[in-house]
Short mmCIF file of C-alpha atoms and ligand atoms in Angstrom, two decimals:
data_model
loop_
_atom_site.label_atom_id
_atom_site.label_comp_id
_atom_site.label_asym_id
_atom_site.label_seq_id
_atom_site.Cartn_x
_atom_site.Cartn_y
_atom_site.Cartn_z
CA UNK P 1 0.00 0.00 0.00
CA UNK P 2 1.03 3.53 -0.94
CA UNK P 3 2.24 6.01 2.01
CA UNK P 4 1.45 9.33 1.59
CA UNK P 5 3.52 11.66 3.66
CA UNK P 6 1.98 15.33 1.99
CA UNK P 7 -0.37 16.71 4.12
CA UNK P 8 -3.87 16.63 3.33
CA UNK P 9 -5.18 19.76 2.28
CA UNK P 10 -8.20 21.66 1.84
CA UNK P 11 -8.52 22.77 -1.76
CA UNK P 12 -7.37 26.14 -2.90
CA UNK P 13 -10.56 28.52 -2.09
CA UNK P 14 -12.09 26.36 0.27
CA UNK P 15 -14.64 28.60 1.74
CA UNK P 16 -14.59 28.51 5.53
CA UNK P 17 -17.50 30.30 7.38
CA UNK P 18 -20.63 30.05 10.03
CA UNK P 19 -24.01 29.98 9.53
CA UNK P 20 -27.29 31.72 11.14
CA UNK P 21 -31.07 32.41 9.67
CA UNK P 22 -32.99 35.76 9.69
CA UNK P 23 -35.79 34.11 12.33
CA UNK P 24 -33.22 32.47 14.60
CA UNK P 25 -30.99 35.53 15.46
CA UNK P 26 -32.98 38.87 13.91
CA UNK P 27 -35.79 39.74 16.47
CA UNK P 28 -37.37 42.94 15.55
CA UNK P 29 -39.83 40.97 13.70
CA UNK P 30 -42.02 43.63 12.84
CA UNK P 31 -39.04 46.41 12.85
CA UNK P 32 -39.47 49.24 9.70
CA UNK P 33 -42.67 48.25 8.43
CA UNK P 34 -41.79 44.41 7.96
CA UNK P 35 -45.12 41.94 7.90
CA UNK P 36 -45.51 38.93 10.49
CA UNK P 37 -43.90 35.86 8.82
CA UNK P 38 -45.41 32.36 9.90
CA UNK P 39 -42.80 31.65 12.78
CA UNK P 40 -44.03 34.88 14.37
CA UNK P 41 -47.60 34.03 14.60
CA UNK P 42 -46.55 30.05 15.22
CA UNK P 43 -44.40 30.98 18.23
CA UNK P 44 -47.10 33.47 19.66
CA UNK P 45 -49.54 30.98 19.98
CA UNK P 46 -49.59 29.02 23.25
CA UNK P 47 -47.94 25.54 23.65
CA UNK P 48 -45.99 25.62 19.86
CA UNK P 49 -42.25 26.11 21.45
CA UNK P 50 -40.67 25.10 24.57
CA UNK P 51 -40.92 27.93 27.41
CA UNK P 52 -43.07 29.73 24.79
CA UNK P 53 -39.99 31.57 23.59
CA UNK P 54 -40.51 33.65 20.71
CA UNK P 55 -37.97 35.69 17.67
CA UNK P 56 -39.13 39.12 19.36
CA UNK P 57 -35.56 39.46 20.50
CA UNK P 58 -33.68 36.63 19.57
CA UNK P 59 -29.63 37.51 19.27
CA UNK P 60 -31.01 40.78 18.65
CA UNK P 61 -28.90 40.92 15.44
CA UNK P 62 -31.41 43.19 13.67
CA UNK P 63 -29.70 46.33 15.53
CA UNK P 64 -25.76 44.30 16.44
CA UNK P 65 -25.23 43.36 12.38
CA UNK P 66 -22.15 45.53 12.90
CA UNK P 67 -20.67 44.01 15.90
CA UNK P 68 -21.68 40.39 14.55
CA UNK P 69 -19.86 40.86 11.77
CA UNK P 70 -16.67 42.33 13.35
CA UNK P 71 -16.90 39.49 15.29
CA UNK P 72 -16.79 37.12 12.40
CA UNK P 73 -14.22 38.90 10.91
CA UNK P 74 -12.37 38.34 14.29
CA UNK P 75 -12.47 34.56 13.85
CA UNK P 76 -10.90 35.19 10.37
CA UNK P 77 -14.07 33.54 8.49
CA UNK P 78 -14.25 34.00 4.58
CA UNK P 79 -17.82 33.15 4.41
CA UNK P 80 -20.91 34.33 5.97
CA UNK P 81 -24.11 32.18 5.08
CA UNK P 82 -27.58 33.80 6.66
CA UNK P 83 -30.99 34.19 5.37
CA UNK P 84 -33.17 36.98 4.10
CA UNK P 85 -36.64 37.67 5.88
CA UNK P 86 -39.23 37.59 2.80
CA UNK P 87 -41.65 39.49 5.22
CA UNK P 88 -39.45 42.28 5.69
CA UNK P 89 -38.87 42.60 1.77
CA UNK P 90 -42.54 42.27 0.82
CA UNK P 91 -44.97 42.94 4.24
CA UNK P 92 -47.82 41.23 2.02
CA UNK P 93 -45.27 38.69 0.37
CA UNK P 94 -46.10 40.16 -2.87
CA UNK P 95 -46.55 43.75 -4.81
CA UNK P 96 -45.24 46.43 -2.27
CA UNK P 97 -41.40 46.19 -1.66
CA UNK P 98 -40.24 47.65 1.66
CA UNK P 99 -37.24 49.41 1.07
CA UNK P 100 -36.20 50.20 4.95
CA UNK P 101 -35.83 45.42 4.64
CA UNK P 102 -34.00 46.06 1.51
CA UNK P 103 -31.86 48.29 3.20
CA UNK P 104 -31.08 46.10 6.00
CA UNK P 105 -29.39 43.45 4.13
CA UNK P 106 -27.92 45.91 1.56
CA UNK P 107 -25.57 47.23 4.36
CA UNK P 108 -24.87 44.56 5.85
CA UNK P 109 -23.64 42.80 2.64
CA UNK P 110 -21.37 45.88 2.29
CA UNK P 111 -20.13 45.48 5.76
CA UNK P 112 -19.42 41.97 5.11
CA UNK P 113 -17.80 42.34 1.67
CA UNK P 114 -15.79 45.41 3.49
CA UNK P 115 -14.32 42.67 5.46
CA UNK P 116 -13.19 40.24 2.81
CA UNK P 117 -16.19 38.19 3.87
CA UNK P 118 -18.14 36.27 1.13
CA UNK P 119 -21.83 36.16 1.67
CA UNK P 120 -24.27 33.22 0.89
CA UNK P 121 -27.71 34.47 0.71
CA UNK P 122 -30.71 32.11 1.52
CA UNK P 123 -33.95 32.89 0.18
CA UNK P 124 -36.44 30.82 2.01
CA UNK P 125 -35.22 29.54 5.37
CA UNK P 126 -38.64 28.90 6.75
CA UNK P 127 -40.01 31.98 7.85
CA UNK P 128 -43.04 32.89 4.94
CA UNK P 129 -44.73 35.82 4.85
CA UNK P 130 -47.92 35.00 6.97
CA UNK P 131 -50.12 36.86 4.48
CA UNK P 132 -49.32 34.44 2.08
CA UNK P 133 -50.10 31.56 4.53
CA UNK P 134 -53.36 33.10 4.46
CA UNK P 135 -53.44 32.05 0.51
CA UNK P 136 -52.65 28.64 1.28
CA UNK P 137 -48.54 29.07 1.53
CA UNK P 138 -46.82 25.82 0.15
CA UNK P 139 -50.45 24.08 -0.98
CA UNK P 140 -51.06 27.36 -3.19
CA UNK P 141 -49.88 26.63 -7.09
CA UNK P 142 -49.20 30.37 -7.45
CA UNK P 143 -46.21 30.11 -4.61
CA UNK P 144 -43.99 29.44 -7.76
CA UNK P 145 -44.45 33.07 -9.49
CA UNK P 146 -44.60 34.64 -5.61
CA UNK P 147 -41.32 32.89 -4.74
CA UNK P 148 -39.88 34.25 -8.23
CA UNK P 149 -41.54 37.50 -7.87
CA UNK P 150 -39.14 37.93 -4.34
CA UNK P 151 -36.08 36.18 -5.39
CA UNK P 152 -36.01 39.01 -8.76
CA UNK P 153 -36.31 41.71 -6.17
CA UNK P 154 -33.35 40.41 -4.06
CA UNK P 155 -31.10 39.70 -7.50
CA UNK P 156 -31.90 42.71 -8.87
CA UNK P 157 -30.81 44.66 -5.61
CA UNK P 158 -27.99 42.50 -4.38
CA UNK P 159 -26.57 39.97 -7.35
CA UNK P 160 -22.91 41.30 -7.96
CA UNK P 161 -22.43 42.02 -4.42
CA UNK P 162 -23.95 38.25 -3.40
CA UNK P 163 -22.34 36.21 -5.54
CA UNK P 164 -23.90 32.49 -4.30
CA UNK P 165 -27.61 32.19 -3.87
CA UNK P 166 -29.55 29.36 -2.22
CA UNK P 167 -33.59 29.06 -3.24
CA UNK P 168 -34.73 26.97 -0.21
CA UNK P 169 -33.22 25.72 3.23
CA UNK P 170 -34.60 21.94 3.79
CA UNK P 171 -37.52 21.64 2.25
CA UNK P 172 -37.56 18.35 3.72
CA UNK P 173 -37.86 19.72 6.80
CA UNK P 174 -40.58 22.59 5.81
CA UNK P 175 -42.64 19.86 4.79
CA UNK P 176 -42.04 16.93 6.94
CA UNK P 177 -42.06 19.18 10.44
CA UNK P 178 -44.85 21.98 9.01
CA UNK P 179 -46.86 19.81 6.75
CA UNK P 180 -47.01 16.28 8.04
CA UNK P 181 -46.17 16.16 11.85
CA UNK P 182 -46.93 19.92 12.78
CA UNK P 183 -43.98 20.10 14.99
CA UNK P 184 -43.04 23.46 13.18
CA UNK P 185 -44.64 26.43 11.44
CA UNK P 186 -47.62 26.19 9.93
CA UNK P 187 -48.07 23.40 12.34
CA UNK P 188 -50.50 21.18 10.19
CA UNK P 189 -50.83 17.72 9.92
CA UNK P 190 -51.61 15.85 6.46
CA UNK P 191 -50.59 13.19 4.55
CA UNK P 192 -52.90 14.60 1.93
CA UNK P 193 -51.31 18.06 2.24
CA UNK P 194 -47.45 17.26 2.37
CA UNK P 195 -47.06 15.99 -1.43
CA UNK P 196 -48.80 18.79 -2.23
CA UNK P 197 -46.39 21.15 -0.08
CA UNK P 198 -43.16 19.46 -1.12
CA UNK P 199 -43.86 19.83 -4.89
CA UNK P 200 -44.80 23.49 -4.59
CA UNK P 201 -41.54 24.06 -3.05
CA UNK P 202 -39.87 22.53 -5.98
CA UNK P 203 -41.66 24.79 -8.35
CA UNK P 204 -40.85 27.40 -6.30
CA UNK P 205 -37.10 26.52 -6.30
CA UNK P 206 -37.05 26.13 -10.04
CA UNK P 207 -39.13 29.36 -10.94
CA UNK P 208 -36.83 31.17 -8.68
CA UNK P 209 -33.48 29.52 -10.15
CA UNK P 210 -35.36 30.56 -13.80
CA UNK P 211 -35.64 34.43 -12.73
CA UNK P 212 -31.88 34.14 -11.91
CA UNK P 213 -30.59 33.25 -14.94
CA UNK P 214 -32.74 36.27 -16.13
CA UNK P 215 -31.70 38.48 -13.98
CA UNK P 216 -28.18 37.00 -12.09
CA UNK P 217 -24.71 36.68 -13.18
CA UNK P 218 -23.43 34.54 -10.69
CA UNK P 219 -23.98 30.63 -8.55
CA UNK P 220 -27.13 29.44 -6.99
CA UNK P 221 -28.33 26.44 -5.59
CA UNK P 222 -30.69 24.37 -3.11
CA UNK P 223 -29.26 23.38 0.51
CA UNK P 224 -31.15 20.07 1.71
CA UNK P 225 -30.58 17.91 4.75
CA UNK P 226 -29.49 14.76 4.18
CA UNK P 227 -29.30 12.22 6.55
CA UNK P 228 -27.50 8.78 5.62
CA UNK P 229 -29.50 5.37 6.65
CA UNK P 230 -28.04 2.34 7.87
CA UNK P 231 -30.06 -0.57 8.16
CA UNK P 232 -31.19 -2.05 11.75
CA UNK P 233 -30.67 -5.34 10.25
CA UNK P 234 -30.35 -7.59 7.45
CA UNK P 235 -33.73 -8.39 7.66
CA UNK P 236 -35.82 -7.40 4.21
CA UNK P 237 -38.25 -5.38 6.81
CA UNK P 238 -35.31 -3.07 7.93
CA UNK P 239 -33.62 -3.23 4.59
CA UNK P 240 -37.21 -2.35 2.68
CA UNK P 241 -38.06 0.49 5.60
CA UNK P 242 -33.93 1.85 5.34
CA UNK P 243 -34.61 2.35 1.53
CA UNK P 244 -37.86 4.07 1.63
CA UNK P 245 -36.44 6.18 4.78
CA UNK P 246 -33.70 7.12 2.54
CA UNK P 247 -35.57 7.90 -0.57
CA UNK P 248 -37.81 10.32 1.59
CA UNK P 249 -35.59 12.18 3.58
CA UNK P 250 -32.45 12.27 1.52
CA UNK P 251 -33.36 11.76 -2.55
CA UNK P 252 -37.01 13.43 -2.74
CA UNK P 253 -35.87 16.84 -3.51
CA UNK P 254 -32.53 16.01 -4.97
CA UNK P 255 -33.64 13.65 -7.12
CA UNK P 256 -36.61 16.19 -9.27
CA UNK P 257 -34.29 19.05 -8.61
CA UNK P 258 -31.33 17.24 -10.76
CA UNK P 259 -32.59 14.12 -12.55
CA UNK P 260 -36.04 15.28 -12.93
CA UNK P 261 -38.33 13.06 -11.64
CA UNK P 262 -39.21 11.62 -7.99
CA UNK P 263 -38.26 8.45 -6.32
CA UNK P 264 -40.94 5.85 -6.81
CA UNK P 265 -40.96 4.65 -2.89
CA UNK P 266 -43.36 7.99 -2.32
CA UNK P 267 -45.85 7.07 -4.14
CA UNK P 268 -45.46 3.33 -4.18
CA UNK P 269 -44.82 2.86 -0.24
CA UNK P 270 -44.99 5.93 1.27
CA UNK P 271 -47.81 8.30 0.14
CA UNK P 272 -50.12 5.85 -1.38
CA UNK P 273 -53.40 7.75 -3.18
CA UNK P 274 -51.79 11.33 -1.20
CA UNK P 275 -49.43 11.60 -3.76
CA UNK P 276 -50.72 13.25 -7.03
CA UNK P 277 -49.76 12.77 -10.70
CA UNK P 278 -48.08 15.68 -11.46
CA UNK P 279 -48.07 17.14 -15.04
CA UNK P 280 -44.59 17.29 -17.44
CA UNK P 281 -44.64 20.65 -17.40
CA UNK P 282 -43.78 20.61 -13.27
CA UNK P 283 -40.95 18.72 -13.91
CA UNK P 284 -39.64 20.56 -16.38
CA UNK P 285 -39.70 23.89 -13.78
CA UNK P 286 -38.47 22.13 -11.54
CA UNK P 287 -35.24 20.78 -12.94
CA UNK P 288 -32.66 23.48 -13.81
CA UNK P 289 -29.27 23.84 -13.81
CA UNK P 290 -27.98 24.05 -10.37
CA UNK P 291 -24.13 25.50 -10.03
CA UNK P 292 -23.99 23.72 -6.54
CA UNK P 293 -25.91 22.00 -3.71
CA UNK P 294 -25.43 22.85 0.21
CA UNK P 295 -25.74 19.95 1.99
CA UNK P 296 -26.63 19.99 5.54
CA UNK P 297 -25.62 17.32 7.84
CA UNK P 298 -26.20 16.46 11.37
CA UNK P 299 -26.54 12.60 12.50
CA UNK P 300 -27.20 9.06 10.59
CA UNK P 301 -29.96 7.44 11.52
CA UNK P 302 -29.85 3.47 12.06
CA UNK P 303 -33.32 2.33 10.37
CA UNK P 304 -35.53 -0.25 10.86
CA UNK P 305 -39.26 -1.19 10.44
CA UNK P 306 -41.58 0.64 12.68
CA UNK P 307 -45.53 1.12 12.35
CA UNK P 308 -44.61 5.22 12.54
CA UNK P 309 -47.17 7.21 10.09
CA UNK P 310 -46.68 7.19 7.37
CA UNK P 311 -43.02 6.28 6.58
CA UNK P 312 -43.30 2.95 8.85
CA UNK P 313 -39.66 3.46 9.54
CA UNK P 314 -37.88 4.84 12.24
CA UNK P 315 -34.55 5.08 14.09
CA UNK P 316 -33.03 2.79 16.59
CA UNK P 317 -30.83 3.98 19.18
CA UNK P 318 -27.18 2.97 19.36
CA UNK P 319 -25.98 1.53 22.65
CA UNK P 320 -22.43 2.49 22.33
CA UNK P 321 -23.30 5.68 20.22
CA UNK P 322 -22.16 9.40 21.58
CA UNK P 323 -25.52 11.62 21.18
CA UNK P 324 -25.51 15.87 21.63
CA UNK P 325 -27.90 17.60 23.81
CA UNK P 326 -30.72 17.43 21.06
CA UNK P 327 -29.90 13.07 21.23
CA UNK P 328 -28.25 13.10 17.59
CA UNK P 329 -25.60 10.64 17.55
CA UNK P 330 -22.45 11.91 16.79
CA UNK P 331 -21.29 10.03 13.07
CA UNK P 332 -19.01 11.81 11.41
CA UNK P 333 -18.53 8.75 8.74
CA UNK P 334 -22.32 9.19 7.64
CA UNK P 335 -20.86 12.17 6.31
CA UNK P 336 -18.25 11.21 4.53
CA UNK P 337 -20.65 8.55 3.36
CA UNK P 338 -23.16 10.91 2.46
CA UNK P 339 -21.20 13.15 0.01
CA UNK P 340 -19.65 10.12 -2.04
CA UNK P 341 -23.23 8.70 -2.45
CA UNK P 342 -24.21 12.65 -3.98
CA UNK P 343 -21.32 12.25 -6.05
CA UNK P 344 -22.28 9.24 -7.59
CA UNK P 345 -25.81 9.78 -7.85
CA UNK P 346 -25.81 13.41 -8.71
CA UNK P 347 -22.50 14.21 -10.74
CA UNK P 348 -20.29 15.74 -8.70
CA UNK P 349 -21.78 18.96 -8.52
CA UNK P 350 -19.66 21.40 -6.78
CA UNK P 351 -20.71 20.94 -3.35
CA UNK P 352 -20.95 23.16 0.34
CA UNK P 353 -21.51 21.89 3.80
CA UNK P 354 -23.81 24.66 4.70
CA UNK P 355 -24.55 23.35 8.54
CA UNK P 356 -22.67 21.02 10.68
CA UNK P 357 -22.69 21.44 13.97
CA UNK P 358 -23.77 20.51 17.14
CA UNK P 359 -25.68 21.44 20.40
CA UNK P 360 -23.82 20.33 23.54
CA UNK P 361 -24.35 21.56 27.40
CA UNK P 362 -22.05 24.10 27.45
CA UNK P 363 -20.46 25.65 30.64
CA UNK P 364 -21.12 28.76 31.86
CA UNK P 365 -18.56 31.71 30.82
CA UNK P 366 -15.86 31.11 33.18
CA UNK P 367 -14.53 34.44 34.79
CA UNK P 368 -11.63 34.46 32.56
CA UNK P 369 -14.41 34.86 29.84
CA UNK P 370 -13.67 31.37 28.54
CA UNK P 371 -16.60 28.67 27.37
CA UNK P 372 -14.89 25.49 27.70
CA UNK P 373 -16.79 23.16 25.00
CA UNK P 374 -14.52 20.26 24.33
CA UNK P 375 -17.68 18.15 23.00
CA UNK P 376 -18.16 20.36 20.06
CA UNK P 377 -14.49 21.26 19.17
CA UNK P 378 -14.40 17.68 18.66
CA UNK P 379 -17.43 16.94 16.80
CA UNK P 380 -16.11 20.02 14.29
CA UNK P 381 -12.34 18.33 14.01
CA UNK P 382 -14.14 14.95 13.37
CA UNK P 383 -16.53 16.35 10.55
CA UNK P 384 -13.67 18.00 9.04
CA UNK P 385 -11.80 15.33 9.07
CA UNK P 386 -14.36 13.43 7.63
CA UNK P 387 -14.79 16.05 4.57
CA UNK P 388 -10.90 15.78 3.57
CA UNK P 389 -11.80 12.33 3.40
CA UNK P 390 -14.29 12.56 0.92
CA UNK P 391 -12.52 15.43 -0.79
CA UNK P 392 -9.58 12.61 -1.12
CA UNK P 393 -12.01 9.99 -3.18
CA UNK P 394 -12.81 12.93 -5.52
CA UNK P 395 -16.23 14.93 -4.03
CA UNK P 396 -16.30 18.71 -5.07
CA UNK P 397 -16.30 19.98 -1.74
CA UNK P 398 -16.00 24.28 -1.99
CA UNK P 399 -16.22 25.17 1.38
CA UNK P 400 -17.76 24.23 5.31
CA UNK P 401 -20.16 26.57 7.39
CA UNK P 402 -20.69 25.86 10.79
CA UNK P 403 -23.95 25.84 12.24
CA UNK P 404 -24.22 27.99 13.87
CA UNK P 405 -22.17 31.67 14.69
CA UNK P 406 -24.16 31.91 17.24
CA UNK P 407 -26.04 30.54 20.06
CA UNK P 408 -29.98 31.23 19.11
CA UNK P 409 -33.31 30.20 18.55
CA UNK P 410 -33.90 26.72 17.87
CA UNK P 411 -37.19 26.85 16.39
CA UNK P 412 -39.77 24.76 18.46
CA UNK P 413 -36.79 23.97 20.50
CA UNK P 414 -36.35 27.54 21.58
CA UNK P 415 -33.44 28.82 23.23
CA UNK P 416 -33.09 25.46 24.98
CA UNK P 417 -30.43 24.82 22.78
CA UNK P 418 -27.01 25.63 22.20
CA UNK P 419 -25.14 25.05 18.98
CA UNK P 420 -22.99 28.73 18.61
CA UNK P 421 -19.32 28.52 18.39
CA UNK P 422 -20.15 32.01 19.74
CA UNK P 423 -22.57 31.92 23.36
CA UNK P 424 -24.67 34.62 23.23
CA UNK P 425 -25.98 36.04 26.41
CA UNK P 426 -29.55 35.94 26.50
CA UNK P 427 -29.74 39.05 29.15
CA UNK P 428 -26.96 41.18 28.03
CA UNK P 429 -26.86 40.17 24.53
CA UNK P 430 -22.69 39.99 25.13
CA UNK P 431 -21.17 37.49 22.83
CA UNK P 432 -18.03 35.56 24.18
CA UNK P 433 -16.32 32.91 21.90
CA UNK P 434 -16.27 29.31 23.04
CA UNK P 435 -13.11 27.33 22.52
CA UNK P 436 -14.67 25.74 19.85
CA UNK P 437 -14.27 29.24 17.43
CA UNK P 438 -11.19 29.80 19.15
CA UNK P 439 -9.77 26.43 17.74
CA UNK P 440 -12.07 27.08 14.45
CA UNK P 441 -10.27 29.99 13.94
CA UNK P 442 -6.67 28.67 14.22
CA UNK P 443 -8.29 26.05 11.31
CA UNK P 444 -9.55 28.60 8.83
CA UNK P 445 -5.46 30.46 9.66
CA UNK P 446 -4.11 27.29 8.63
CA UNK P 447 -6.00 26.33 6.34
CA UNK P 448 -6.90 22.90 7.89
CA UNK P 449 -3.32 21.95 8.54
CA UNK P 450 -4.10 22.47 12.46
CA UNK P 451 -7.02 20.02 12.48
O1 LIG X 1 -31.14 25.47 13.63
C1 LIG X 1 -31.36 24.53 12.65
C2 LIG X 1 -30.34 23.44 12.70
C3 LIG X 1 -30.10 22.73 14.00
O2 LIG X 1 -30.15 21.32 13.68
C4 LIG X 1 -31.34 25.11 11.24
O3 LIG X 1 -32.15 26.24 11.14
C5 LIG X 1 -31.84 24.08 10.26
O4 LIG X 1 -31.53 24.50 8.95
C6 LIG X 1 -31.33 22.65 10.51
O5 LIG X 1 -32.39 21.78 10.35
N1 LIG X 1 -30.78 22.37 11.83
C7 LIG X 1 -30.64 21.18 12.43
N2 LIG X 1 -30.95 20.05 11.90
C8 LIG X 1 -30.64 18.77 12.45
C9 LIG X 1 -31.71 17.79 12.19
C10 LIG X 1 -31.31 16.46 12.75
C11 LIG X 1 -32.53 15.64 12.99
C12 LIG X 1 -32.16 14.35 13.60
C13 LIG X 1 -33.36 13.69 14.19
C14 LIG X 1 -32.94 12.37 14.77
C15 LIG X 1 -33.91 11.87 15.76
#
């Protein structure tokens, strides 16, 4: 066998940065004339997220943007992904633009590109105008020319200056948590509605990657989570549930997006008469050129048969697994794993890990203004570890953001959770580093060489 005494290195340009959404850190929800989005009204009614906590203040970023982004520049990141509000853009989600939203991510693009940072802009990362929930949201056709209509006013106003777009965050997870099990904004729960939901999205993601090559010059993409399965057993059960487990989570928006059609399993096994026949046409929106993916990755999940609803699959604890605070296990392989399976299947489109990350129980900040988080400097080495591996049996990989900056608000989960390389005080607002950018920050320096 060959020895290899280089050192393995991150390709030339790797992009290293961090990762936040406009609903997680903004608050000001409703600052300079922006509309309520769905998360606002979601989290404002009773029982929907732990403690009851809400976006009104979150990391408060809508009025720090400066600070945050000295900070980042601090760490030496070279990337910066985050979301736009479409609520603050267009109150109504369509028709009026507010300028005073505009203007908010206008400066602090500038700011970021003022510090060599490179921006990633996400369109949709869950938060949709709540008038347009009122039309139906994802189960209303027209959502395609709506999502369009606000991805040409962001292009117009920022393409140039943002130079790598993303459509939709997860759709998986829009659908499967907001459509099917109600765990997250708009909260409902249908089999007969989710198909429905997921294929809008797609339409949506293709009319808006359409108006960009009208309008744009430059890279955009779709981020999705993907989450490797490894069968239970060798039994056909676990083997049958692991494959149709797989081709939900991890090929149903991949697969129309790039090879144009769906996996069979959701109609055949999964939705039954819920899923519709969709028309040629659909397809054909919905598969365009994409000049990368973002892939967003977590956990595995060990699979076997279950009678869960509808999927009749679910995961199986490991015994001698390590699990975060929010009891994902920690498997950095399934990562690796995961991005030579895209390769394969997909065609080695330039790829970004736009999350990875964990939430661990952090210490307090020590006196010496210290956060001691071993758990997640290690989780971070691991993953990246686990990238150069796959960049060594030939993936595309351009670049790693890790979720997240900074501490903030998990969704349902609320502020429960941890996962910043940054803690944020919830009180004070002050932001202190954890060990975990500290050591992040010696990696982007070196370019990997330290991990
Ligand atoms: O904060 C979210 C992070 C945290 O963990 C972010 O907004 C999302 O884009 C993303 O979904 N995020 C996330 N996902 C991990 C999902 C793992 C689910 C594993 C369930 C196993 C039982």
């Amino acid at each position: 066998m060959a020895v290899t005494t280089t050192p393995r290195r991150f390709p030339e340009g790797f992009l290293w940065g961090a990762a936040t959404a406009a609903h997680q850190i903004e608050g000001s929800p409703m600052a300079d004339g922006a509309g309520p989005s769905i998360w606002t009204r979601f989290a404002h009614t009773p029982g929907m997220t732990v403690n009851g906590d809400t976006g009104d203040v979150a990391c408060d970023h809508y009025n720090r943007w400066k600070e945050d982004v000295a900070l980042m520049a601090s760490l030496g990141l070279k990337a910066y992904r985050f979301s736009v509000s479409w609520s603050r853009i267009l109150p109504e989600g369509t028709g009026r633009v507010n300028q005073k939203g505009l203007d908010f991510y206008s400066r602090l693009v500038d700011e970021l590109l003022s510090k060599g940072i490179e921006p990633l802009l996400t369109l949709y990362h869950w938060d949709l105008p709540a008038a347009l929930d009122d039309r139906g949201g994802w189960l209303n056709r027209d959502i395609a020319d709506w999502f369009a209509e606000y991805g040409s006013v962001m292009y117009r106003a920022l393409d140039g200056r943002v130079k790598k777009w993303v459509t939709l965050n997860e759709p998986w997870v829009v659908t499967d948590g907001g459509y099917l099990h109600g765990a997250l904004a708009p909260g409902h729960r249908s089999k007969y509605e989710t198909p429905i939901a997921s294929h809008n999205l797609m339409r949506a993601h293709g009319a808006a990657v359409k108006a960009y090559r009208e309008i744009g010059k430059h890279e955009i993409g779709l981020v999705v989570n993907i989450e490797p399965k490894y069968a239970a057993t060798e039994s056909a059960a676990d083997l049958a549930a692991t494959k149709r487990a797989h081709a939900y989570m991890n090929e149903q928006y991949l697969d129309p997006a790039i090879l144009g059609h769906y996996p069979p399993e959701l109609k055949n096994e999964i939705f039954g008469d819920a899923w519709p026949e969709w028309a040629d046409e659909d397809y054909a929106l919905i598969k365009q050129k994409l000049d990368f993916i973002g892939i967003n990755y977590y956990t595995r999940s060990v699979t076997q048969a279950t009678d869960s609803y509808p999927l009749k699959a679910g995961a199986v604890r490991q015994k001698l697994g390590t699990y975060t605070e929010t009891g994902w296990e920690v498997f950095p392989q399934g990562l690796t794993d995961l991005l030579v399976w895209a390769k394969d299947r997909y065609g080695n489109i330039p790829t970004y890990i736009t999350e990875n990350g964990a939430a661990f129980f952090d210490p307090a900040v020590a006196e010496e203004g210290r956060v001691r988080d071993p758990l997640r400097m290690g989780y971070l080495k691991k993953h990246l570890t686990a990238i150069r591996d796959a960049i060594d049996q030939g993936c595309d990989i351009r670049g790693y953001m890790v979720w997240s900056l900074l501490d903030n608000l998990e969704w349902s989960l609320g502020y429960s959770k941890r996962f910043g390389i940054v803690h944020v005080n919830y009180g004070t607002q002050e932001r202190t580093p954890k060990d975990s950018a500290r050591w992040y920050s010696k990696a982007i320096a070196s370019h990997g060489a330290s991990i």
